[in-house]
Amino acid sequence: VNGWAPLPSARRDASIMLLPLMSGDLAANLRNMEIASRNISGVSMMNAADAEVYEILRHDYLIMDRNALDLLQSILKPM
C-alpha cells in the first residue's frame, strides 16, 4: 500500500434539526409541522424539553425558537 485515499462518496445533503419548545397550546399546532417534517429527507424534529446532546450534534444545522434556547441554556448552564 502506497497511501490511503478516501473512497469517493455520494454528495450528502445537510441535515437540519427543528427544535421548538412544544408546550401548552403550541404543541397541538406543531404536531402538523412534526408530521410534515418526516417527509423531508435530512430534516428531523424533537421537542426541546426532550433534546439529547448526541442528536443535536449529529445535525449540521439547528433551528429553534427563543423559548427552546432559554430552556437549553438553563439546563446546560454551569453551576
Short mmCIF file of C-alpha atoms in Angstrom, two decimals:
data_model
loop_
_atom_site.label_atom_id
_atom_site.label_comp_id
_atom_site.label_asym_id
_atom_site.label_seq_id
_atom_site.Cartn_x
_atom_site.Cartn_y
_atom_site.Cartn_z
CA VAL A 1 0.00 0.00 0.00
CA ASN A 2 1.45 3.31 -1.08
CA GLY A 3 -1.07 5.54 0.63
CA TRP A 4 -4.61 5.96 1.67
CA ALA A 5 -7.34 7.86 -0.09
CA PRO A 6 -10.96 8.01 0.99
CA LEU A 7 -13.45 6.33 -1.27
CA PRO A 8 -15.45 8.71 -3.42
CA SER A 9 -18.87 9.08 -1.86
CA ALA A 10 -22.16 10.49 -2.93
CA ARG A 11 -22.86 14.09 -2.04
CA ARG A 12 -24.51 14.32 1.37
CA ASP A 13 -27.19 16.91 1.91
CA ALA A 14 -27.08 18.99 5.06
CA SER A 15 -29.13 17.68 7.93
CA ILE A 16 -31.39 20.02 9.85
CA MET A 17 -32.94 19.64 13.29
CA LEU A 18 -36.00 21.65 14.24
CA LEU A 19 -36.09 22.10 18.00
CA PRO A 20 -39.16 24.04 19.16
CA LEU A 21 -40.36 24.03 22.75
CA MET A 22 -43.66 22.18 22.40
CA SER A 23 -45.74 23.13 25.40
CA GLY A 24 -49.34 24.08 26.02
CA ASP A 25 -51.43 25.18 23.05
CA LEU A 26 -48.39 25.40 20.82
CA ALA A 27 -47.90 21.61 20.99
CA ALA A 28 -51.13 20.95 19.08
CA ASN A 29 -50.17 23.42 16.34
CA LEU A 30 -46.67 21.99 15.97
CA ARG A 31 -48.00 18.44 15.56
CA ASN A 32 -48.72 19.14 11.86
CA MET A 33 -45.21 20.50 11.42
CA GLU A 34 -43.78 17.38 13.04
CA ILE A 35 -45.74 15.12 10.70
CA ALA A 36 -44.72 17.16 7.64
CA SER A 37 -41.05 17.17 8.62
CA ARG A 38 -40.98 13.36 8.46
CA ASN A 39 -41.48 13.58 4.69
CA ILE A 40 -38.39 15.74 4.11
CA SER A 41 -35.08 13.98 3.79
CA GLY A 42 -32.45 15.26 6.23
CA VAL A 43 -34.92 17.07 8.48
CA SER A 44 -35.82 15.88 11.96
CA MET A 45 -37.81 17.45 14.74
CA MET A 46 -37.66 16.98 18.50
CA ASN A 47 -39.20 18.73 21.47
CA ALA A 48 -36.60 20.96 23.13
CA ALA A 49 -37.56 19.54 26.53
CA ASP A 50 -36.53 16.07 25.28
CA ALA A 51 -33.40 17.16 23.41
CA GLU A 52 -30.34 14.94 23.56
CA VAL A 53 -26.83 16.26 23.01
CA TYR A 54 -25.95 13.45 20.59
CA GLU A 55 -28.99 14.12 18.43
CA ILE A 56 -28.19 17.84 18.30
CA LEU A 57 -24.52 17.28 17.41
CA ARG A 58 -25.18 14.89 14.55
CA HIS A 59 -27.03 17.58 12.57
CA ASP A 60 -25.39 20.32 10.52
CA TYR A 61 -27.97 22.99 11.38
CA LEU A 62 -30.17 23.57 14.39
CA ILE A 63 -33.30 25.72 14.21
CA MET A 64 -35.00 26.60 17.49
CA ASP A 65 -37.29 29.23 18.92
CA ARG A 66 -36.33 31.60 21.72
CA ASN A 67 -38.16 29.60 24.41
CA ALA A 68 -36.26 26.45 23.43
CA LEU A 69 -32.96 28.32 23.54
CA ASP A 70 -33.73 29.66 27.02
CA LEU A 71 -34.61 26.17 28.22
CA LEU A 72 -31.42 24.62 26.85
CA GLN A 73 -29.29 27.40 28.33
CA SER A 74 -30.82 26.87 31.75
CA ILE A 75 -30.22 23.10 31.54
CA LEU A 76 -26.62 23.38 30.29
CA LYS A 77 -25.65 26.34 32.47
CA PRO A 78 -22.70 25.52 34.72
CA MET A 79 -23.47 25.61 38.42
#
